[in-house]
Every structure is written in C-alpha cells, then in structure tokens.
CSV table of N, CA and C (backbone and C1' of nucleotides) in Angstrom, one decimal:
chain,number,residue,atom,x,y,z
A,1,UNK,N,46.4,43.7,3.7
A,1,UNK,CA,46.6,42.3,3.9
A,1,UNK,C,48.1,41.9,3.7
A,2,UNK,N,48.7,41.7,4.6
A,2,UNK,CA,50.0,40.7,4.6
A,2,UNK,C,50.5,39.7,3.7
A,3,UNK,N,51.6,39.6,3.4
A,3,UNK,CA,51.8,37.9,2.5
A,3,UNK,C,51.5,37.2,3.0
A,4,UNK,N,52.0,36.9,4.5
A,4,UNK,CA,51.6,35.6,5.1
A,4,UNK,C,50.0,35.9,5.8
A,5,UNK,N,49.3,36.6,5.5
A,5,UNK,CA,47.9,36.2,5.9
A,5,UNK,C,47.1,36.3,4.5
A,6,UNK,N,47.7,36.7,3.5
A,6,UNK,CA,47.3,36.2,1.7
A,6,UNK,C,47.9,35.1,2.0
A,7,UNK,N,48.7,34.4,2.1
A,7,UNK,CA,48.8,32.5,2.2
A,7,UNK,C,48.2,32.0,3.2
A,8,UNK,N,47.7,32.4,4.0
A,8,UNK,CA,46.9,31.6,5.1
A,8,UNK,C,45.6,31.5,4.8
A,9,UNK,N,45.1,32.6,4.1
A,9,UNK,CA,43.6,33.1,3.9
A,9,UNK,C,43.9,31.8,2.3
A,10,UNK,N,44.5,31.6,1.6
A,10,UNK,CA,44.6,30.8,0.5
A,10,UNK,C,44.6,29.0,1.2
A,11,UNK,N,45.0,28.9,1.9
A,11,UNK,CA,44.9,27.3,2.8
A,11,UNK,C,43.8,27.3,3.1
A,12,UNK,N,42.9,28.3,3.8
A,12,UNK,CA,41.6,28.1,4.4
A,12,UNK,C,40.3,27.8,3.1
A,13,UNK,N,41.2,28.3,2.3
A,13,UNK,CA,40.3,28.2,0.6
A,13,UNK,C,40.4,27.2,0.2
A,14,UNK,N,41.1,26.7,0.0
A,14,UNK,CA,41.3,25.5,-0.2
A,14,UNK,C,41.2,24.3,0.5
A,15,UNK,N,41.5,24.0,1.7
A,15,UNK,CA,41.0,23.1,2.9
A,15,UNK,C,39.6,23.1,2.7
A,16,UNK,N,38.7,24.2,2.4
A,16,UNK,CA,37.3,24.5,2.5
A,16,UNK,C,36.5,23.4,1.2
A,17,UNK,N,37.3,23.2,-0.3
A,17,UNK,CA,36.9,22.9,-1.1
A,17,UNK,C,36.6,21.1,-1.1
A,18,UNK,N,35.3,20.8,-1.0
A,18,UNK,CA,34.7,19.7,-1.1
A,18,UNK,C,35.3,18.5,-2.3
A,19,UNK,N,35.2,17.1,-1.4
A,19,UNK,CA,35.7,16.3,-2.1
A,19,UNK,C,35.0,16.3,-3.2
A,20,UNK,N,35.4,16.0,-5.0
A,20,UNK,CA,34.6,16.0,-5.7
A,20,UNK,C,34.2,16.8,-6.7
A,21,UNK,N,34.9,18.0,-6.0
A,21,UNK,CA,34.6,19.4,-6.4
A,21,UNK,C,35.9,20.2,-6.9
A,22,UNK,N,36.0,20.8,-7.7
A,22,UNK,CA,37.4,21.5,-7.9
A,22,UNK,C,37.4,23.5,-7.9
A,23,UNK,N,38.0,24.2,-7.7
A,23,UNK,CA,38.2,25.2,-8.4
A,23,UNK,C,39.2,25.9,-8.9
A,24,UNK,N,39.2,27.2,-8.8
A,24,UNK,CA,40.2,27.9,-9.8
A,24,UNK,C,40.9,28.8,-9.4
A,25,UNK,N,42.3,28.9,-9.5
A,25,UNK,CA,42.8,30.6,-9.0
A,25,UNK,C,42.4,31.7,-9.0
A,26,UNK,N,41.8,32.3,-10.2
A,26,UNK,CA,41.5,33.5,-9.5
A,26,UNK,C,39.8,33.5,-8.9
A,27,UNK,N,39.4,32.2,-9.2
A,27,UNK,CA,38.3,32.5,-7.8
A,27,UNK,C,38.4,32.6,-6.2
A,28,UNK,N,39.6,31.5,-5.9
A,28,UNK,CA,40.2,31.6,-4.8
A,28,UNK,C,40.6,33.3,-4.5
A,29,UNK,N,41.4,34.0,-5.5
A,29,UNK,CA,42.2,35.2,-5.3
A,29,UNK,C,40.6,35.7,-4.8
A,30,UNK,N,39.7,35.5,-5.8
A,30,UNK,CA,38.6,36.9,-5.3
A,30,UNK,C,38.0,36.3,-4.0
A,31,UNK,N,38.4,35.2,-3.7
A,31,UNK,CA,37.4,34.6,-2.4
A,31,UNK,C,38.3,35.6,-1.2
A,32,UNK,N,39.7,35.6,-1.7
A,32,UNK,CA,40.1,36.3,-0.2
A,32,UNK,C,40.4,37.9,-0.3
A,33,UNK,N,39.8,38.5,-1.4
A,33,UNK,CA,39.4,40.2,-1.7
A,33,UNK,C,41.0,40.3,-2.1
A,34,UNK,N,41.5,39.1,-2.8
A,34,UNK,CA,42.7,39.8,-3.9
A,34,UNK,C,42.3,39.4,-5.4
A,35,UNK,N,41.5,39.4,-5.8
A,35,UNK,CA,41.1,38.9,-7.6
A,35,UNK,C,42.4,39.7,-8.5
A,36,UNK,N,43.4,39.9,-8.3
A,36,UNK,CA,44.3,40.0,-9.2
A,36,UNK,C,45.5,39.3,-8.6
A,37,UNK,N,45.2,38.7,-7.6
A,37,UNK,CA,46.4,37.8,-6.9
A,37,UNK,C,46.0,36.7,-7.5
A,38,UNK,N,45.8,36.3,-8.5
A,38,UNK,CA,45.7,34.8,-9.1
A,38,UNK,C,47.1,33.8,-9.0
A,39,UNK,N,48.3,34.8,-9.9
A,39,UNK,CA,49.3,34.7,-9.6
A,39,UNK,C,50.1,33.6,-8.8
A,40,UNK,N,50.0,34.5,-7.8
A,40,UNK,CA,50.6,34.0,-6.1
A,40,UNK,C,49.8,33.4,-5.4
A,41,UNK,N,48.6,33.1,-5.9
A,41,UNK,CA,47.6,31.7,-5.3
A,41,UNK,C,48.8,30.6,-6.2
A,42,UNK,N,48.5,30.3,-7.2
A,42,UNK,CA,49.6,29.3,-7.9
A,42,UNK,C,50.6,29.4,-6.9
A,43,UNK,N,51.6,30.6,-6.9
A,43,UNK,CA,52.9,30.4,-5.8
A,43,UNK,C,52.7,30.0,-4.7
A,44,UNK,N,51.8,30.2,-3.9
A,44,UNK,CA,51.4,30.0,-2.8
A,44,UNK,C,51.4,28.0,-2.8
A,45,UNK,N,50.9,27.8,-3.6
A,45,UNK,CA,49.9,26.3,-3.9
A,45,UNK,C,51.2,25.7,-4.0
A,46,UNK,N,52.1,26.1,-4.7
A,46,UNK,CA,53.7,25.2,-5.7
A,46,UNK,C,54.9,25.0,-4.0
A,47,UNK,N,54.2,26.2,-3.3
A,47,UNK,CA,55.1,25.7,-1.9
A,47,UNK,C,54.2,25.3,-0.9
A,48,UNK,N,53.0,24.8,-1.3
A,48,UNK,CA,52.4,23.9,-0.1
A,48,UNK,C,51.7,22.8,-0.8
A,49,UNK,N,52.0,22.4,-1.9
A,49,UNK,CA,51.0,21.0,-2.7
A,49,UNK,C,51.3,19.8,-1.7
A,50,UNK,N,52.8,20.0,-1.4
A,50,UNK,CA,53.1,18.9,-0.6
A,50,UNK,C,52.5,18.1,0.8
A,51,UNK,N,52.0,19.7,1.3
A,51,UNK,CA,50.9,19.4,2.8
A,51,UNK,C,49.4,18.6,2.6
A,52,UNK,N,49.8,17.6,2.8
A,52,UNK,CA,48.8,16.9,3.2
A,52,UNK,C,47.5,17.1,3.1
A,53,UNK,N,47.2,18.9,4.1
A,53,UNK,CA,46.3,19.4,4.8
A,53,UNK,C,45.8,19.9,3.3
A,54,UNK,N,46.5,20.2,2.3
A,54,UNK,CA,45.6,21.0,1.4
A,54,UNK,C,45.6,20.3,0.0
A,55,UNK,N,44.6,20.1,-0.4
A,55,UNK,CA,44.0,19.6,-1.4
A,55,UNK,C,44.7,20.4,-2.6
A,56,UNK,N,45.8,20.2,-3.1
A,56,UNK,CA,46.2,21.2,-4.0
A,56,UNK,C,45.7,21.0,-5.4
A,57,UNK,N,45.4,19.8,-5.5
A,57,UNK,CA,44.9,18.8,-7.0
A,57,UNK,C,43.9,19.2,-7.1
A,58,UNK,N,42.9,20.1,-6.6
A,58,UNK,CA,41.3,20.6,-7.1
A,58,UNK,C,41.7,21.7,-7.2
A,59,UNK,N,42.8,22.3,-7.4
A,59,UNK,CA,42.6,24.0,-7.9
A,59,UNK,C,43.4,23.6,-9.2
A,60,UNK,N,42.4,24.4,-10.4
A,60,UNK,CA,42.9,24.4,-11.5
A,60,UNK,C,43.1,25.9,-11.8
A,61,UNK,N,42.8,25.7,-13.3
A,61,UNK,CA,43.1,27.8,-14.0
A,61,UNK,C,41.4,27.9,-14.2
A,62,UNK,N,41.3,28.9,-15.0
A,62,UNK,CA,39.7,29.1,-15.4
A,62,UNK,C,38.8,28.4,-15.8
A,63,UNK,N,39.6,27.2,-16.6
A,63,UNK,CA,38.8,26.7,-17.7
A,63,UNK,C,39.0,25.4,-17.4
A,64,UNK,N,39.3,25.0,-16.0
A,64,UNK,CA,39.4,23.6,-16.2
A,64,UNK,C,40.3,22.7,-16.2
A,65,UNK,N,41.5,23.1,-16.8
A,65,UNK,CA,42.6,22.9,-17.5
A,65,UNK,C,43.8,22.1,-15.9
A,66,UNK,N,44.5,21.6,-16.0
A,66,UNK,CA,45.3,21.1,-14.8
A,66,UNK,C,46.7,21.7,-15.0
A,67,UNK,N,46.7,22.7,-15.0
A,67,UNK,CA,48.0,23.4,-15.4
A,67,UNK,C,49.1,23.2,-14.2
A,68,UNK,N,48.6,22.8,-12.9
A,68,UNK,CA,49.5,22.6,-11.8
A,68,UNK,C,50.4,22.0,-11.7
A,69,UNK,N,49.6,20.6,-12.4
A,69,UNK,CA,50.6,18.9,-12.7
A,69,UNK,C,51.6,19.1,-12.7
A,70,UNK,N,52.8,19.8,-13.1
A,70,UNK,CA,53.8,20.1,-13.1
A,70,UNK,C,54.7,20.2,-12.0
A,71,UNK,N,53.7,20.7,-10.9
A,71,UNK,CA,54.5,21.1,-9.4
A,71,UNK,C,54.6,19.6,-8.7
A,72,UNK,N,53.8,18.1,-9.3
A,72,UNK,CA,53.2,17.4,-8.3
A,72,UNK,C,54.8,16.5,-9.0
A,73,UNK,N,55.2,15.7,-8.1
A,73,UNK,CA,56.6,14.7,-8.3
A,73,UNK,C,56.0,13.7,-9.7
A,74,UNK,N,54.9,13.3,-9.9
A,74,UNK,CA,54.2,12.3,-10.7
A,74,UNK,C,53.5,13.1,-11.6
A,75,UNK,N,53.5,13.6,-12.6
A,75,UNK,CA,52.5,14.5,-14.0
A,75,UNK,C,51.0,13.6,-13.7
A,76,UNK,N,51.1,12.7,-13.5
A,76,UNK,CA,49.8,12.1,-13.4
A,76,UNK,C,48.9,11.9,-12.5
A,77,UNK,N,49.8,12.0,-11.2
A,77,UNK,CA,49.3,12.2,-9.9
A,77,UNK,C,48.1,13.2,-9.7
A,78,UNK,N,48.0,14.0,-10.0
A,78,UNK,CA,47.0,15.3,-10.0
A,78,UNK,C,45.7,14.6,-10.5
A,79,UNK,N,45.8,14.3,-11.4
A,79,UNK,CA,45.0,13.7,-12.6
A,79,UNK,C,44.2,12.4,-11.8
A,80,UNK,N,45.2,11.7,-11.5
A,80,UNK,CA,44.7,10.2,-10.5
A,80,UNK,C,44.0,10.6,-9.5
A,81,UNK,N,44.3,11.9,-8.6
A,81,UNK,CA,43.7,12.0,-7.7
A,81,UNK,C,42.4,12.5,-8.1
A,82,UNK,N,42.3,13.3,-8.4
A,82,UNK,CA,40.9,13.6,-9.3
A,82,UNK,C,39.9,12.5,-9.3
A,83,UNK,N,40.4,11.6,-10.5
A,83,UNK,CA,39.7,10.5,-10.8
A,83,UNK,C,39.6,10.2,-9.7
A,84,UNK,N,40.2,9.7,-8.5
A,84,UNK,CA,39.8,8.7,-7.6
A,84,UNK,C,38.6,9.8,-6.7
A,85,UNK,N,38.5,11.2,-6.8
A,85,UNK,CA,37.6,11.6,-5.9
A,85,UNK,C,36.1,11.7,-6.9
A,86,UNK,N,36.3,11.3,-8.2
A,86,UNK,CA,35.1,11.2,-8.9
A,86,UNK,C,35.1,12.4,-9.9
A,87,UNK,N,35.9,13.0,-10.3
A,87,UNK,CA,36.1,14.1,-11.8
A,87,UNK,C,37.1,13.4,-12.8
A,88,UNK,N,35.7,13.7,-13.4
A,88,UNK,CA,36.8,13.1,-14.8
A,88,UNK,C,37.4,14.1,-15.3
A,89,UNK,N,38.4,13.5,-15.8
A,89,UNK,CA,39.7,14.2,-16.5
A,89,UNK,C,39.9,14.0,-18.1
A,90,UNK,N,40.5,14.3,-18.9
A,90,UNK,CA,40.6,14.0,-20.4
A,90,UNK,C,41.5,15.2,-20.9
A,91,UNK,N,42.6,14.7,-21.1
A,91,UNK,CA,43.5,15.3,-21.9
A,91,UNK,C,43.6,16.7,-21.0
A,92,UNK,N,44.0,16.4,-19.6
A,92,UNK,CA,44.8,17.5,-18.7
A,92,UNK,C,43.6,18.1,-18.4
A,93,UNK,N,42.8,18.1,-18.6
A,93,UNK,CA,41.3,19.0,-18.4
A,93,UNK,C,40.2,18.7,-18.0
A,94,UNK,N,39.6,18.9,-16.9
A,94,UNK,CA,38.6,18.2,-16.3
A,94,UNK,C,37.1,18.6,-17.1
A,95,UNK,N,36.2,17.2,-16.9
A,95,UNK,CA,35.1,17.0,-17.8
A,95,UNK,C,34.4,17.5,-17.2
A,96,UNK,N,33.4,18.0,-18.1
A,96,UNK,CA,32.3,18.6,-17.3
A,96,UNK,C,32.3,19.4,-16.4
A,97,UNK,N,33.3,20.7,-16.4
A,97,UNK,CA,34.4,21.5,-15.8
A,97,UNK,C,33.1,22.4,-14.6
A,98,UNK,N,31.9,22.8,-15.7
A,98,UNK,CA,31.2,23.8,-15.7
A,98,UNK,C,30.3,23.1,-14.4
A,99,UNK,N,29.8,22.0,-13.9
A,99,UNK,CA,29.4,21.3,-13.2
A,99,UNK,C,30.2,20.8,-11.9
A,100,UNK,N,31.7,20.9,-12.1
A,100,UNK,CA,32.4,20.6,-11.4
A,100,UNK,C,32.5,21.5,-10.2
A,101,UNK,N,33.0,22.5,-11.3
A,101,UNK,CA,33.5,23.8,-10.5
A,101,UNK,C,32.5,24.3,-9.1
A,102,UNK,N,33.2,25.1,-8.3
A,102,UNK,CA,33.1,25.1,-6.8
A,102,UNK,C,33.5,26.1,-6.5
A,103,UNK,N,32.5,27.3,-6.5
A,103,UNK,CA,32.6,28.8,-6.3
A,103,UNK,C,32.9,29.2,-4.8
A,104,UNK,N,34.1,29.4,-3.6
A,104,UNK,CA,34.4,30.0,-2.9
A,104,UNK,C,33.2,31.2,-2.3
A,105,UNK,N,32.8,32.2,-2.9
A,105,UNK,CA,32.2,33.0,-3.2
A,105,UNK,C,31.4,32.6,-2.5
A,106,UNK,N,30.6,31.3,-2.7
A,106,UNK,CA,28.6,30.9,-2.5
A,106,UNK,C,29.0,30.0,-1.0
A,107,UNK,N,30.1,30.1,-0.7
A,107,UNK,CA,30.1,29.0,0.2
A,107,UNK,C,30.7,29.9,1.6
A,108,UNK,N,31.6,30.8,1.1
A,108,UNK,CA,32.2,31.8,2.5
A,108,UNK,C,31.2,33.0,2.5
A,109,UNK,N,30.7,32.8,4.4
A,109,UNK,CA,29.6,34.3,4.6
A,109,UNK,C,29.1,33.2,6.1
B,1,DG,P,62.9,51.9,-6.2
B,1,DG,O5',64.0,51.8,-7.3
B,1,DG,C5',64.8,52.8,-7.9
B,1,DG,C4',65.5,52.2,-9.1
B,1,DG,C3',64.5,51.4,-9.9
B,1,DG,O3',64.4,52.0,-11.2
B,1,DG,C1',66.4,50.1,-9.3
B,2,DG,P,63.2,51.4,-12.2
B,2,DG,O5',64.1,50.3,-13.1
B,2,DG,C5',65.3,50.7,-13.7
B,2,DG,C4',65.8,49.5,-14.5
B,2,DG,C3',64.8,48.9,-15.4
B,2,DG,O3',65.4,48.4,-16.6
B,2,DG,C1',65.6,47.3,-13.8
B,3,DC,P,64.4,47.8,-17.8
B,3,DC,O5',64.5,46.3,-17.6
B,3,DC,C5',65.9,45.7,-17.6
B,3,DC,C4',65.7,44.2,-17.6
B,3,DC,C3',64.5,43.6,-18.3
B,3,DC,O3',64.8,42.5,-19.0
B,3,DC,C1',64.5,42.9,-16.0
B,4,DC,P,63.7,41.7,-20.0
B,4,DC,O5',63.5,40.4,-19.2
B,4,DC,C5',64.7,39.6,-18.7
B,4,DC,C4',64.3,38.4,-17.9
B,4,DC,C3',63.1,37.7,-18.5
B,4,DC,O3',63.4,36.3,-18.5
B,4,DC,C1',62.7,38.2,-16.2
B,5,DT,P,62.3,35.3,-19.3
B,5,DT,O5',61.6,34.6,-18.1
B,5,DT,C5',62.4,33.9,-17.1
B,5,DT,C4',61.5,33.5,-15.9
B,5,DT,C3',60.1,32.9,-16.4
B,5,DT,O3',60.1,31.5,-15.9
B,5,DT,C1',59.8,34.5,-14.7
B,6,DG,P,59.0,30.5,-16.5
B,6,DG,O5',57.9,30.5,-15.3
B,6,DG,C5',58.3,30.2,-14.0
B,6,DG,C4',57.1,30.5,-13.0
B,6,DG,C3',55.8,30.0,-13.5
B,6,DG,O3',55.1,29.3,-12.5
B,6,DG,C1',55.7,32.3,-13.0
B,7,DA,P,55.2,27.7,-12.7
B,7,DA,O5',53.6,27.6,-13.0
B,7,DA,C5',52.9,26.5,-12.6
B,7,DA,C4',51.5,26.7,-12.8
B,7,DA,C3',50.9,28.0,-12.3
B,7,DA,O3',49.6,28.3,-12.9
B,7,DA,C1',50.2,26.2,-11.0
B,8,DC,P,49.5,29.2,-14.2
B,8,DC,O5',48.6,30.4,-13.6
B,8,DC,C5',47.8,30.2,-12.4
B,8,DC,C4',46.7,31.3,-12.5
B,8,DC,C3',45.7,31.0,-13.5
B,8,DC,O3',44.4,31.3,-13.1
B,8,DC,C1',46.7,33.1,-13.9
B,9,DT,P,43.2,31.1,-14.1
B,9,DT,O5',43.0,32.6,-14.6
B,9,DT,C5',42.8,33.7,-13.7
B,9,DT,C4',42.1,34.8,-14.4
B,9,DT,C3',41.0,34.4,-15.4
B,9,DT,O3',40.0,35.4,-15.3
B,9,DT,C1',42.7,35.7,-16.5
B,10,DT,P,38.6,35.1,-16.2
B,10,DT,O5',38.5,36.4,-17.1
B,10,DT,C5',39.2,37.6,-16.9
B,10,DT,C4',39.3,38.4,-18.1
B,10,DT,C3',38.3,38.1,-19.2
B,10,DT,O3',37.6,39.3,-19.6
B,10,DT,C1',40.6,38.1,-20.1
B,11,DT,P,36.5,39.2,-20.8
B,11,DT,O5',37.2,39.9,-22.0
B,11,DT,C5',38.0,41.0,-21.7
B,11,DT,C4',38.8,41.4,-23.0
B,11,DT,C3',37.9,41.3,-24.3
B,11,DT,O3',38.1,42.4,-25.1
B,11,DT,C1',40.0,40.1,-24.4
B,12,DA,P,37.2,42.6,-26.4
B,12,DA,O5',38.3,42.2,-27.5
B,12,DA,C5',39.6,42.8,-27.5
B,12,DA,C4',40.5,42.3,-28.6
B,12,DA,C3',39.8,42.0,-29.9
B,12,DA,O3',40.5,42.6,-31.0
B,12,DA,C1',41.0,40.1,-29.2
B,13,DG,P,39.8,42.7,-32.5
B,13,DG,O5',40.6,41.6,-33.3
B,13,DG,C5',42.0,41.7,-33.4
B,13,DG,C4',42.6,40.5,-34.0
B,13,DG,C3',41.8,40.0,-35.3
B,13,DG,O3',42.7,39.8,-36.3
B,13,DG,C1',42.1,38.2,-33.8
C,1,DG,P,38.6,22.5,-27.3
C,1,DG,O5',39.5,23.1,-28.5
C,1,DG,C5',40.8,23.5,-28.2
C,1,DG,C4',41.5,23.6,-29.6
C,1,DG,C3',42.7,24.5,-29.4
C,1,DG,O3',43.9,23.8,-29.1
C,1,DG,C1',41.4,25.1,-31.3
C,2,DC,P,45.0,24.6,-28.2
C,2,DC,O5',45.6,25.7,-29.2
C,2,DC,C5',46.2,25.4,-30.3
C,2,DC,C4',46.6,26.6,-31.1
C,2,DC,C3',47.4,27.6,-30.2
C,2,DC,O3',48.8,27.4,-30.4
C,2,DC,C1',45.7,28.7,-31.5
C,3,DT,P,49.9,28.1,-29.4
C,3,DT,O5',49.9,29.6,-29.8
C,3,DT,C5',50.3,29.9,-31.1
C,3,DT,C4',50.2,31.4,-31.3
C,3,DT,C3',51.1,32.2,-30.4
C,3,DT,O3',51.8,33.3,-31.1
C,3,DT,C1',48.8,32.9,-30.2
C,4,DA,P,52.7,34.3,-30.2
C,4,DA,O5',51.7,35.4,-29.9
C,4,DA,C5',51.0,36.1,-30.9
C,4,DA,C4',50.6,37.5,-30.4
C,4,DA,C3',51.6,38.1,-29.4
C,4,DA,O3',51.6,39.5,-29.7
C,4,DA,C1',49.5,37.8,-28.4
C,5,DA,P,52.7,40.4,-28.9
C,5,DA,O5',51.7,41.3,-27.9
C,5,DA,C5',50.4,41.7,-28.4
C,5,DA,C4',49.6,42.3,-27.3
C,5,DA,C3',50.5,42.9,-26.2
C,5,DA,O3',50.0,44.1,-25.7
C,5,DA,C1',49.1,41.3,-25.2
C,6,DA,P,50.9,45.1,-24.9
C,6,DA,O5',49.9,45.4,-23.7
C,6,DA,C5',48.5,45.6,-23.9
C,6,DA,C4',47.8,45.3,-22.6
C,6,DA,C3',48.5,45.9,-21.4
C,6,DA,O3',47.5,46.5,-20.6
C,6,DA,C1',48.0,43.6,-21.1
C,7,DG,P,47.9,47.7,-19.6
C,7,DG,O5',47.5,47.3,-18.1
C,7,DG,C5',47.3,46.0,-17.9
C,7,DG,C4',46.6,45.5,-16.8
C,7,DG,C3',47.3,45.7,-15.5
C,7,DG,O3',46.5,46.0,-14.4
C,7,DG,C1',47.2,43.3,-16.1
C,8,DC,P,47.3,46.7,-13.1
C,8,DC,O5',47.7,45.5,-12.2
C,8,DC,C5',46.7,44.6,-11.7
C,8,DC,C4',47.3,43.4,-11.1
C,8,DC,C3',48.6,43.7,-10.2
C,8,DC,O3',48.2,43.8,-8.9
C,8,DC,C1',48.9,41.8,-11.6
C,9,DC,P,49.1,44.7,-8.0
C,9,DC,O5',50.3,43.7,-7.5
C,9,DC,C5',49.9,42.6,-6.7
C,9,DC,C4',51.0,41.6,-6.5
C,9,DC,C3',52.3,42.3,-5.9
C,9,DC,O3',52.9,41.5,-5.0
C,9,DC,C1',52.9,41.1,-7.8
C,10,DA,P,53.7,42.1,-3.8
C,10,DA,O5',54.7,40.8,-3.5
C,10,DA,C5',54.1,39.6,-3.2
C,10,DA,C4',55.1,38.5,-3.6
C,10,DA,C3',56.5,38.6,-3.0
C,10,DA,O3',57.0,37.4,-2.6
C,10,DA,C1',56.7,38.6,-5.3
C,11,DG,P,58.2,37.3,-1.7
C,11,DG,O5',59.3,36.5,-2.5
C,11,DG,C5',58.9,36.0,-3.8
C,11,DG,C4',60.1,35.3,-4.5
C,11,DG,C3',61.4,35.6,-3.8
C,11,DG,O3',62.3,34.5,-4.3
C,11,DG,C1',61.3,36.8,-5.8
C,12,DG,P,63.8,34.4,-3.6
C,12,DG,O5',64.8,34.2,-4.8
C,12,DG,C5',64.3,33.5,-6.0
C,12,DG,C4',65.2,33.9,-7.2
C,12,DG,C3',66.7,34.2,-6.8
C,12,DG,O3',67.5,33.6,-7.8
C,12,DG,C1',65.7,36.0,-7.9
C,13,DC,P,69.2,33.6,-7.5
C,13,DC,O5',69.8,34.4,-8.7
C,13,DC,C5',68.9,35.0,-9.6
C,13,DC,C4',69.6,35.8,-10.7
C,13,DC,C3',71.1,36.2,-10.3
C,13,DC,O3',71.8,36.4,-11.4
C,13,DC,C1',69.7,38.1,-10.3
DNA sequence: GGCCTGACTTTAG
DNA sequence: GCTAAAGCCAGGC
C-alpha cells in the first residue's frame, strides 16, 4: 500500500464514522491492514481536520482521551463538536468512552 | 545516512 | 492516576 492510498483508505474511515459515535487511531490503522500506522493516521488527520468532508473530531487515542484538540484553531472546538453530536466530554476525555466507541472492524465487509 | 519529532498503543512499575 | 520504554514510520534538518 502506498502513502497516498494509506491516506485515502484513512478519509474513507473516517467519513464512514457515524454521527454520535467516535473512534480511535489505531483502530482506524487496523481497519485499513496497517495497525502499526497509528502514527500517520494522526498525521494524516492534522493535514486534513480542516476538510469539511472528514469528521476529524470523532477520532480520538485508545482511551478516549481528545488528544487531537491541539490541531483544531479553537482547543475547544473538538470538544463543542462532540457535545453538539451528543458525547459527552469531561476533562478532554469522552464519557462513557467504552459505549461510545465505534469499531471500523464490525462495520467494513 | 543519522537524529529528532509526532492527533499513538501497550506493557510494566 | 503517573512516568518510562519499546514499537512503528514519514518528514525535516
């Protein structure tokens, strides 16, 4: 697999993820048969948050955690959008993570 | 080519 | 809860 079809195959993962629902880097990496490209899903995400087309605010790290915020112009922005799709958030970290979460895996086939 | 950094993950203490 | 370390790989210097 290519870089630029490892970043394409990462937009389609993401575009795919349901309002409401969040997930995680390296489930994405394993969704597209790279699970040690966690990585460069983040890099991938930090040069496209901006696109409209991709939901970059519902990919977190493993645990829930909003580690992205950083890439977004507003720290809180990430966070807002969440809330406004219905996940609650608390102290950078999404509630009820384990319920939230949104396995790539059960959903591509 | 080496060295450092990064929206990461997992295990260990 | 915390830090540390090892894996991973692209990009910049």
């Amino acid at each position: 697999m290519t870089r630029d079809e490892f970043i394409e195959a990462v937009h389609e993962v993401v575009k795919m993820i349901p309002s409401g629902r969040a997930t995680s880097y390296g489930l994405i990496a394993k969704a597209i048969g790279c699970p040690t490209m966690q990585r460069k899903v983040g890099k991938v995400l930090s040069t496209t948050h901006s696109s409209l087309d991709i939901p970059a605010h519902r990919v977190v790290n493993s645990q829930g955690i909003l580690s992205g915020r950083a890439a977004f112009s507003n720290l809180n922005e990430m966070q807002e959008r969440l809330e406004s799709e219905g996940i609650v958030v608390v102290n950078n970290k999404i509630k009820n993570w384990k319920s939230v979460c949104w396995n790539p895996l059960e959903e591509i086939y």
